[in-house]
Coordinates of C-alpha atoms and ligand atoms in Angstrom, one line a residue:
M1 CA 0.3 0.2 0.2
V2 CA 1.3 3.7 -0.8
A3 CA 1.6 5.6 1.9
S4 CA 0.8 9.3 1.9
P5 CA 3.3 11.2 3.3
G6 CA 4.0 11.5 7.0
V7 CA 1.2 8.7 7.8
T8 CA 3.1 4.6 7.5
Y9 CA 1.0 1.8 7.7
S10 CA 1.3 -1.2 9.8
P11 CA 2.5 -4.2 8.2
V12 CA 0.8 -6.1 10.8
T13 CA -1.9 -4.8 11.3
G14 CA -3.0 -2.1 7.9
K15 CA -3.9 0.6 10.2
K16 CA -2.6 3.9 9.5
T17 CA -0.7 5.7 11.7
L18 CA 0.4 9.6 11.4
R19 CA 3.8 10.7 12.9
K20 CA 3.8 12.7 15.8
G21 CA 3.8 16.3 14.6
C22 CA 6.3 18.6 15.5
V23 CA 5.5 21.7 16.4
V24 CA 8.0 24.9 17.1
I25 CA 6.6 27.4 20.1
T26 CA 8.3 30.7 20.8
G27 CA 7.5 32.2 23.9
A28 CA 6.4 28.5 25.9
S29 CA 7.9 29.3 29.6
S30 CA 4.5 31.1 30.5
G31 CA 0.8 32.3 29.2
L32 CA -1.1 31.1 26.1
G33 CA 2.3 29.3 24.7
L34 CA 2.9 27.4 27.4
A35 CA -0.4 26.6 27.7
T36 CA -0.4 25.5 24.5
A37 CA 3.0 23.4 24.5
K38 CA 1.6 21.4 27.5
A39 CA -2.0 21.3 25.7
L40 CA 0.2 19.2 22.5
A41 CA 2.5 17.6 24.4
E42 CA -0.4 15.6 26.9
T43 CA -2.0 14.3 23.9
G44 CA 1.2 12.3 22.8
K45 CA 0.8 13.0 19.1
W46 CA 3.3 16.1 19.4
H47 CA 6.9 16.9 19.9
V48 CA 7.1 20.3 21.6
I49 CA 10.1 22.9 20.6
M50 CA 9.6 25.5 23.4
A51 CA 11.7 28.1 21.6
C52 CA 12.3 30.4 24.6
R53 CA 14.6 33.2 25.7
D54 CA 15.1 31.8 29.1
F55 CA 16.1 28.6 28.8
L56 CA 16.1 27.7 33.5
K57 CA 12.5 29.5 33.3
A58 CA 11.1 27.4 30.5
E59 CA 12.7 24.1 32.0
R60 CA 10.4 25.3 35.6
A61 CA 7.8 26.3 33.7
A62 CA 7.3 22.7 31.2
K63 CA 7.8 20.5 34.8
S64 CA 5.7 22.2 37.0
A65 CA 3.0 21.9 34.1
G66 CA 4.0 18.2 34.5
M67 CA 4.6 18.0 30.8
P68 CA 5.9 14.6 29.7
K69 CA 9.7 15.1 29.5
E70 CA 9.4 13.0 26.0
N71 CA 7.7 15.2 24.4
Y72 CA 9.4 18.6 24.7
T73 CA 12.5 19.8 23.5
I74 CA 13.7 23.4 24.7
M75 CA 16.0 25.7 22.9
H76 CA 17.1 29.1 23.1
L77 CA 15.7 31.7 21.0
D78 CA 15.0 35.7 21.9
L79 CA 13.8 37.6 19.3
A80 CA 14.7 40.9 20.3
S81 CA 17.9 39.4 18.3
L82 CA 18.2 39.2 14.5
D83 CA 21.6 36.9 15.4
S84 CA 19.1 34.9 18.0
V85 CA 17.0 33.8 15.8
R86 CA 19.5 32.9 13.1
Q87 CA 21.3 30.9 15.7
F88 CA 18.3 29.4 16.8
V89 CA 17.2 28.5 13.0
D90 CA 20.8 26.9 12.6
N91 CA 20.2 25.1 15.1
F92 CA 17.1 23.6 14.4
R93 CA 18.6 22.5 11.2
R94 CA 21.3 20.6 13.3
S95 CA 18.7 19.4 15.8
G96 CA 17.6 17.2 12.7
N97 CA 13.3 17.4 13.7
P98 CA 11.2 18.2 10.8
L99 CA 9.4 21.6 11.1
D100 CA 5.1 20.9 11.0
V101 CA 4.0 23.8 12.6
L102 CA 5.4 27.0 13.7
V103 CA 3.4 28.8 16.6
C104 CA 4.7 32.7 16.9
N105 CA 3.9 33.4 20.0
A106 CA 6.0 35.7 22.5
A107 CA 5.4 38.9 23.0
V108 CA 6.1 41.6 24.8
Y109 CA 3.8 44.9 25.9
Q110 CA 5.3 47.8 28.0
P111 CA 2.0 49.8 29.2
T112 CA 3.7 52.1 31.7
A113 CA 6.7 53.4 29.7
K114 CA 7.8 56.4 29.3
E115 CA 10.4 56.3 27.0
P116 CA 11.3 53.5 24.4
S117 CA 13.7 50.7 25.1
F118 CA 15.1 48.8 22.4
T119 CA 15.9 45.1 20.6
A120 CA 19.6 45.1 20.7
D121 CA 19.1 45.7 16.8
G122 CA 18.2 48.7 17.8
F123 CA 14.5 48.3 16.8
E124 CA 11.6 50.0 19.7
I125 CA 11.2 46.6 21.6
S126 CA 8.1 45.2 21.4
V127 CA 8.0 45.8 17.6
G128 CA 11.3 45.2 17.3
T129 CA 10.2 41.2 19.4
N130 CA 6.9 41.1 18.9
H131 CA 6.7 41.8 14.9
L132 CA 10.2 41.9 12.9
G133 CA 11.6 39.0 15.0
H134 CA 9.3 36.8 14.2
F135 CA 8.8 37.8 10.3
L136 CA 13.0 37.1 9.9
L137 CA 12.0 33.4 12.2
S138 CA 9.5 32.3 9.8
R139 CA 10.7 33.8 7.0
L140 CA 13.7 31.8 7.9
L141 CA 11.5 28.9 8.3
L142 CA 9.2 28.6 5.5
E143 CA 12.1 26.9 3.7
D144 CA 11.7 24.0 6.8
L145 CA 7.8 24.3 6.8
K146 CA 7.7 23.1 2.9
Q147 CA 10.1 20.7 3.6
S148 CA 7.8 18.2 5.8
D149 CA 6.2 15.4 5.2
Y150 CA 3.3 16.6 7.5
P151 CA -0.4 15.8 5.9
S152 CA -1.4 19.4 7.2
K153 CA 2.0 22.2 7.7
R154 CA 0.7 25.4 9.6
L155 CA 2.5 29.0 10.3
I156 CA 0.5 30.6 13.1
I157 CA 0.9 34.3 14.1
V158 CA -0.7 35.1 17.3
G159 CA -2.9 38.3 16.3
S160 CA -5.3 40.3 18.7
I161 CA -9.0 42.3 19.3
T162 CA -6.8 45.0 20.8
G163 CA -4.9 45.5 17.5
N164 CA -9.0 45.7 15.7
T165 CA -10.5 49.1 15.8
N166 CA -13.8 47.6 14.3
T167 CA -14.3 46.2 18.0
L168 CA -15.1 47.9 21.6
A169 CA -11.8 46.6 23.3
G170 CA -9.8 48.1 20.4
N171 CA -11.4 51.7 20.4
V172 CA -10.2 52.0 23.8
P173 CA -7.2 54.6 23.6
P174 CA -4.2 54.4 22.1
K175 CA -5.5 53.1 19.2
A176 CA -3.7 51.2 16.9
N177 CA -2.6 53.1 13.7
L178 CA 0.4 52.3 11.0
G179 CA -0.2 55.4 9.3
D180 CA 1.8 55.8 6.5
L181 CA 4.6 53.5 7.9
R182 CA 7.5 56.4 8.2
G183 CA 8.7 55.5 11.2
L184 CA 9.2 51.8 10.6
A185 CA 10.7 52.7 7.0
R186 CA 13.3 54.5 9.5
G187 CA 14.3 51.4 11.4
L188 CA 12.3 52.9 14.6
D189 CA 15.3 53.3 16.3
G190 CA 14.0 56.9 18.3
L191 CA 17.2 58.7 17.2
N192 CA 17.0 59.8 13.4
S193 CA 13.3 58.7 13.5
S194 CA 10.4 58.0 15.7
A195 CA 10.1 54.5 17.9
M196 CA 6.9 54.9 16.8
I197 CA 5.9 52.5 13.3
D198 CA 3.4 56.1 11.8
G199 CA 6.5 58.4 13.1
G200 CA 4.3 60.2 16.0
D201 CA 5.6 59.9 19.4
F202 CA 6.4 57.3 21.7
D203 CA 3.4 54.8 23.5
G204 CA 4.3 51.8 24.8
A205 CA 0.4 50.5 24.5
K206 CA 0.4 51.7 21.1
A207 CA 3.1 50.6 20.4
Y208 CA 1.7 47.1 20.5
K209 CA -1.0 47.4 19.2
D210 CA 0.8 48.2 16.2
S211 CA 2.7 45.3 16.2
K212 CA -0.6 43.2 16.8
V213 CA -1.6 44.4 13.5
C214 CA 1.7 43.6 11.7
N215 CA 1.3 40.1 13.2
M216 CA -1.8 39.7 11.5
L217 CA -1.2 41.7 8.1
T218 CA 1.9 39.2 7.8
M219 CA 0.2 35.9 7.8
Q220 CA -2.5 37.8 5.4
E221 CA 0.8 38.2 3.2
F222 CA 2.1 35.1 3.8
H223 CA -0.9 33.5 2.5
R224 CA -1.5 35.4 -0.7
R225 CA 2.4 35.0 -1.2
Y226 CA 3.1 31.2 -0.3
H227 CA -0.5 29.1 0.8
E228 CA -1.7 27.7 -3.0
E229 CA 2.3 27.3 -3.7
T230 CA 3.1 25.2 -0.5
G231 CA -0.2 23.9 0.4
I232 CA 0.5 25.9 4.0
T233 CA -1.8 26.8 5.6
F234 CA -1.5 30.2 7.0
A235 CA -3.7 31.6 10.1
S236 CA -4.0 33.8 13.6
L237 CA -5.9 33.6 16.2
Y238 CA -7.5 36.3 18.9
P239 CA -7.6 33.4 22.0
G240 CA -9.8 35.4 24.1
C241 CA -9.2 37.9 27.1
I242 CA -6.3 35.5 29.2
A243 CA -6.3 38.5 31.8
T244 CA -3.6 36.4 33.9
T245 CA -0.6 36.4 32.4
G246 CA 2.9 37.6 32.1
L247 CA 1.9 39.8 29.3
F248 CA 0.7 42.5 31.9
R249 CA 3.6 42.2 34.3
E250 CA 4.9 45.7 33.8
H251 CA 1.3 47.0 33.9
I252 CA 0.5 49.5 37.6
P253 CA -0.4 47.1 40.6
L254 CA -4.1 48.9 40.4
F255 CA -4.3 47.7 36.7
R256 CA -2.9 43.8 37.5
L257 CA -5.4 43.8 40.4
L258 CA -9.0 45.3 38.3
F259 CA -8.2 43.3 34.9
P260 CA -9.4 40.1 35.6
P261 CA -12.3 40.4 37.5
F262 CA -13.4 43.8 34.7
Q263 CA -12.6 41.4 32.2
K264 CA -14.4 38.0 33.8
F265 CA -17.6 40.1 34.8
I266 CA -18.0 43.0 33.2
T267 CA -16.4 42.6 29.2
K268 CA -16.9 38.6 30.0
G269 CA -13.8 38.7 27.9
F270 CA -11.7 36.6 30.0
V271 CA -10.7 32.9 29.2
S272 CA -8.2 31.1 31.4
E273 CA -4.6 29.9 30.3
T274 CA -5.4 26.4 29.9
E275 CA -9.1 27.6 28.2
S276 CA -6.5 29.9 25.6
G277 CA -3.9 27.0 25.0
K278 CA -7.0 24.7 23.8
R279 CA -7.9 27.2 21.2
L280 CA -4.5 27.2 20.2
A281 CA -3.7 24.0 20.2
Q282 CA -7.4 23.0 18.1
V283 CA -5.3 25.9 15.3
V284 CA -2.3 23.9 15.5
S285 CA -3.8 19.9 14.8
D286 CA -8.1 20.4 14.7
P287 CA -8.4 19.0 11.3
S288 CA -11.7 21.1 10.4
L289 CA -9.0 24.3 10.8
T290 CA -6.9 24.0 7.5
K291 CA -8.5 27.0 5.8
S292 CA -5.9 29.4 5.5
G293 CA -5.9 33.0 5.5
V294 CA -8.1 33.0 8.7
Y295 CA -8.0 35.0 12.0
W296 CA -9.8 32.7 14.2
S297 CA -11.6 33.4 17.0
W298 CA -14.4 31.8 19.4
N299 CA -17.3 32.8 21.2
K300 CA -18.9 31.9 24.7
N301 CA -18.9 28.4 24.2
S302 CA -16.1 28.3 23.0
S303 CA -16.5 26.9 19.0
S304 CA -14.5 28.4 16.7
F305 CA -15.2 31.0 14.1
E306 CA -13.9 33.1 11.4
N307 CA -13.5 36.7 12.4
Q308 CA -13.7 39.5 10.8
L309 CA -10.4 42.0 11.0
S310 CA -10.6 45.9 11.0
E311 CA -9.6 47.8 7.8
E312 CA -6.2 48.4 8.5
A313 CA -5.6 45.1 9.7
S314 CA -7.0 44.0 6.5
D315 CA -5.4 45.9 4.1
V316 CA -3.8 44.3 1.3
E317 CA -1.9 47.4 0.1
K318 CA 0.3 47.9 3.9
A319 CA 0.2 44.0 4.3
R320 CA 2.5 44.4 1.0
K321 CA 4.2 47.3 2.2
V322 CA 4.7 46.3 5.5
W323 CA 6.4 43.0 4.7
E324 CA 8.9 44.6 2.5
V325 CA 10.2 47.7 4.5
S326 CA 10.6 44.5 7.1
E327 CA 12.5 42.5 4.7
K328 CA 14.9 45.5 4.1
L329 CA 15.2 46.1 8.2
V330 CA 15.6 42.5 9.1
G331 CA 18.0 42.0 6.2
L332 CA 16.3 40.1 3.9
A333 CA 16.1 42.3 0.9
Ligands
LMG401 C1 -3.6 53.7 28.5 O1 -4.9 54.6 29.2 C2 -2.5 54.3 29.3 O2 -2.9 55.9 28.9 C3 -1.3 53.7 28.6 O3 -0.5 54.4 29.6 C4 -1.5 52.5 29.0 O4 -1.1 51.9 29.7 C5 -3.0 51.8 28.0 O5 -4.0 50.0 27.0 C6 -2.5 50.1 28.2 O6 -4.1 52.8 28.6 C7 -6.3 53.3 29.5 C8 -7.2 54.0 29.6 C9 -7.7 55.0 28.9 O7 -8.2 53.2 30.6 C10 -8.3 53.2 31.4 O8 -7.4 52.1 32.0 C11 -9.4 53.8 32.3 C12 -10.1 52.7 33.4 C13 -11.2 53.2 33.7 C14 -12.2 52.9 33.4 C15 -12.9 52.9 34.3 C16 -14.2 52.8 33.6 C17 -14.7 51.0 34.1 C18 -15.6 50.9 34.7 C19 -15.4 49.1 35.6 C20 -14.8 49.5 36.1 C21 -14.0 47.7 36.9 C22 -12.8 47.7 37.0 C23 -12.0 49.0 36.5 C24 -10.8 47.6 35.7 C25 -9.9 48.3 34.4 C26 -9.4 47.6 34.1 C27 -9.0 47.7 32.5 O9 -9.5 54.7 28.9 C28 -10.6 55.6 28.1 O10 -9.7 56.7 28.4 C29 -11.3 55.2 29.0 C30 -12.2 55.2 28.1 C31 -12.7 54.0 28.1 C32 -13.4 54.3 26.4 C33 -13.2 53.9 25.6 C34 -14.2 52.4 24.5 C35 -14.0 53.9 23.2 C36 -15.3 53.2 22.7 C37 -17.2 53.8 23.2 C38 -18.1 52.6 23.6 C39 -18.7 53.2 24.7 C40 -17.8 52.6 26.3 C41 -18.7 51.5 26.8 C42 -18.1 51.7 28.4 C43 -18.5 50.4 28.8 C44 -17.9 50.0 30.6 C45 -18.1 49.3 31.2
NDP402 P1 3.1 36.4 29.2 O1 4.3 37.5 28.8 O2 2.5 35.3 30.0 O3 4.5 35.4 28.0 C1 4.9 36.1 26.7 C2 5.8 35.0 26.2 O4 6.8 35.3 25.3 C3 7.1 34.3 26.9 O5 7.0 32.9 27.3 C4 8.0 35.1 27.4 O6 9.9 34.9 27.8 C5 8.4 36.0 26.2 N1 9.1 36.5 24.9 C6 9.1 38.1 25.8 N2 10.0 38.6 24.5 C7 10.9 37.5 24.0 C8 12.3 37.6 23.4 N3 12.7 38.4 22.9 N4 12.3 36.2 23.0 C9 11.9 35.2 23.2 N5 10.1 35.3 23.6 C10 10.6 36.3 24.5 O7 2.0 36.4 27.8 P2 1.2 36.2 26.9 O8 0.9 34.3 26.8 O9 -0.4 36.7 27.0 O10 1.6 36.4 25.1 C11 1.3 35.3 24.6 C12 0.7 36.2 23.3 O11 -0.8 36.2 22.6 C13 0.8 36.9 22.7 O12 1.6 37.1 21.2 C14 0.1 38.4 23.0 O13 -0.2 39.2 22.2 C15 -1.4 37.1 23.0 N6 -2.2 37.6 23.1 C16 -2.2 38.2 24.9 C17 -3.4 38.7 24.9 C18 -3.5 38.2 26.8 O14 -5.0 38.7 27.4 N7 -3.1 38.0 27.5 C19 -4.5 38.7 24.3 C20 -4.4 38.4 23.2 C21 -3.4 37.9 22.5 P3 9.7 34.8 29.4 O15 8.5 34.2 29.7 O16 11.0 34.6 29.5 O17 9.0 36.2 29.4
PMR403 MG1 -9.3 46.0 26.9 C1 -15.4 43.6 25.2 C2 -14.6 44.8 25.5 C3 -13.1 44.6 26.1 C4 -12.3 43.3 25.6 C5 -13.1 41.9 25.2 C6 -11.1 43.9 25.7 C7 -9.5 43.2 26.0 N1 -10.8 45.2 26.4 C8 -12.2 45.0 26.5 C9 -13.0 46.0 27.0 C10 -12.2 47.7 27.5 N2 -11.1 47.2 27.5 C11 -13.0 48.6 27.9 C12 -14.8 49.4 27.8 C13 -11.4 49.2 28.3 C14 -11.8 50.5 29.7 C15 -12.2 50.9 30.7 C16 -10.5 48.7 28.3 C17 -9.6 49.3 28.9 C18 -8.4 48.2 29.0 C19 -7.0 48.7 29.4 C20 -6.2 49.3 30.0 N3 -8.4 46.9 28.0 C21 -6.6 46.9 28.1 C22 -6.1 47.6 28.5 C23 -4.7 47.3 28.4 O1 -3.7 47.8 29.3 C24 -4.6 46.0 27.6 C25 -4.3 46.3 26.5 O2 -5.0 46.7 25.7 O3 -2.6 45.7 26.0 C26 -2.9 45.9 25.4 C27 -6.3 45.5 27.6 C28 -6.9 44.1 26.9 N4 -8.3 44.3 26.8 C29 -8.6 43.3 26.2 C30 -7.5 42.7 25.6 C31 -7.1 40.9 25.3 C32 -6.0 43.2 26.2 C33 -4.8 42.5 26.5 C34 -4.3 43.3 25.7 C35 -3.9 42.0 24.3 O4 -3.5 41.2 24.2 O5 -4.4 42.4 23.4

């Protein structure tokens, strides 16, 4: 019997078996990334590469989450350094693992910073980490995804409701807005140019929301450029408001105290880390979520649906520009 790629037939029982999938998850040392890693590792069907900047923290997190040892590997990745991204790609290739799914999940959020901080390459840190680090990583690893023989290959970039101005949450100031990309085009270095994509004054919360818009635009540009040719599924998602994660570590204590009950009882947008992990794990492995170019969301009873992005987050021309400018910044063009 001829086996389709990634699938083997037992000569004894004649049963089909899918080999273990290999998924790379960035920022798997806490929050959504950790919960997703755990959910996938526990199925026994996945080997999770936890791509993390803090090796020891990741090791401790995996252990205390009770993840089966044989189902994960931790590899060092600091998205705030383009050298580290390239090093990770080399190390991953040397590890000999196939790449079946890549999840770009890591992020930083600096809501209280008065001044910008910068990555090793001099980019404002939220856009530098959340967008540019992932942009280089996913562009390089696209080759590895192409080579995988797994039946459903996916590249997932985590987005958010707060980058979408067609929602109430997206209208809480400061609102995302990439403008004409003048700041991005000049390198976001805060010296010769603004640290903000639109060229405006620094605002950490806006920089985060802008980075999420870039994440969602990048996913769609990948889809337009590569879906047909490669068959890879490109997807983004809003996992729900996971109000208890480390994302809010730099917010003021009063916010951290009130935000979870506010989301639980007032907006009702709250989800637990465990629940959010199940949602992202679904986007990684559910056989029914193979549609490419989609931004997934979930409703109250946790069933997934294709959500509508804001005008800016679905702007085809802007997506192409963000792609081209980002290529230059990370040294791909
Ligand atoms: C910015 O401020 C900071 O300036 C910036 O530095 C950064 O930190 C950024 O996103 C992070 O925040 C945000 C500020 C602006 O929002 C607040 O934090 C104000 C909160 C106080 C509002 C009280 C009203 C809520 C009543 C519920 C109380 C329960 C517990 C509260 C917990 C708070 C946790 C969030 O926000 C504003 O300017 C406030 C105005 C927000 C409205 C924006 C929506 C626009 C669309 C209009 C729709 C109608 C509004 C309905 C509101 C329903 C509220 C239940
Ligand atoms: P966490 O802070 O808990 O997790 C973020 C992860 O990113 C951590 O593992 C962190 O590592 C890692 N990270 C940060 N900087 C780097 C870097 N330079 N290199 C490598 N890894 C890095 O936040 P969440 O789990 O909430 O966030 C995960 C994703 O979910 C983000 O993309 C966020 O935008 C998105 N999201 C979150 C929502 C929420 O309500 N929380 C809502 C919508 C989307 P370390 O552990 O070392 O700090
Ligand atoms: Mg928001 C339906 C309402 C809703 C939802 C789903 C979110 C999600 N938020 C909503 C409403 C509101 N928020 C309202 C009405 C307010 C004003 C009181 C509000 C405020 C608020 C603040 C100050 N919300 C926040 C902040 C943050 O600092 C968070 C942020 O913007 O980080 C960039 C945040 C968030 N609200 C959300 C979600 C998911 C966040 C987390 C950020 C993200 O990852 O996108």
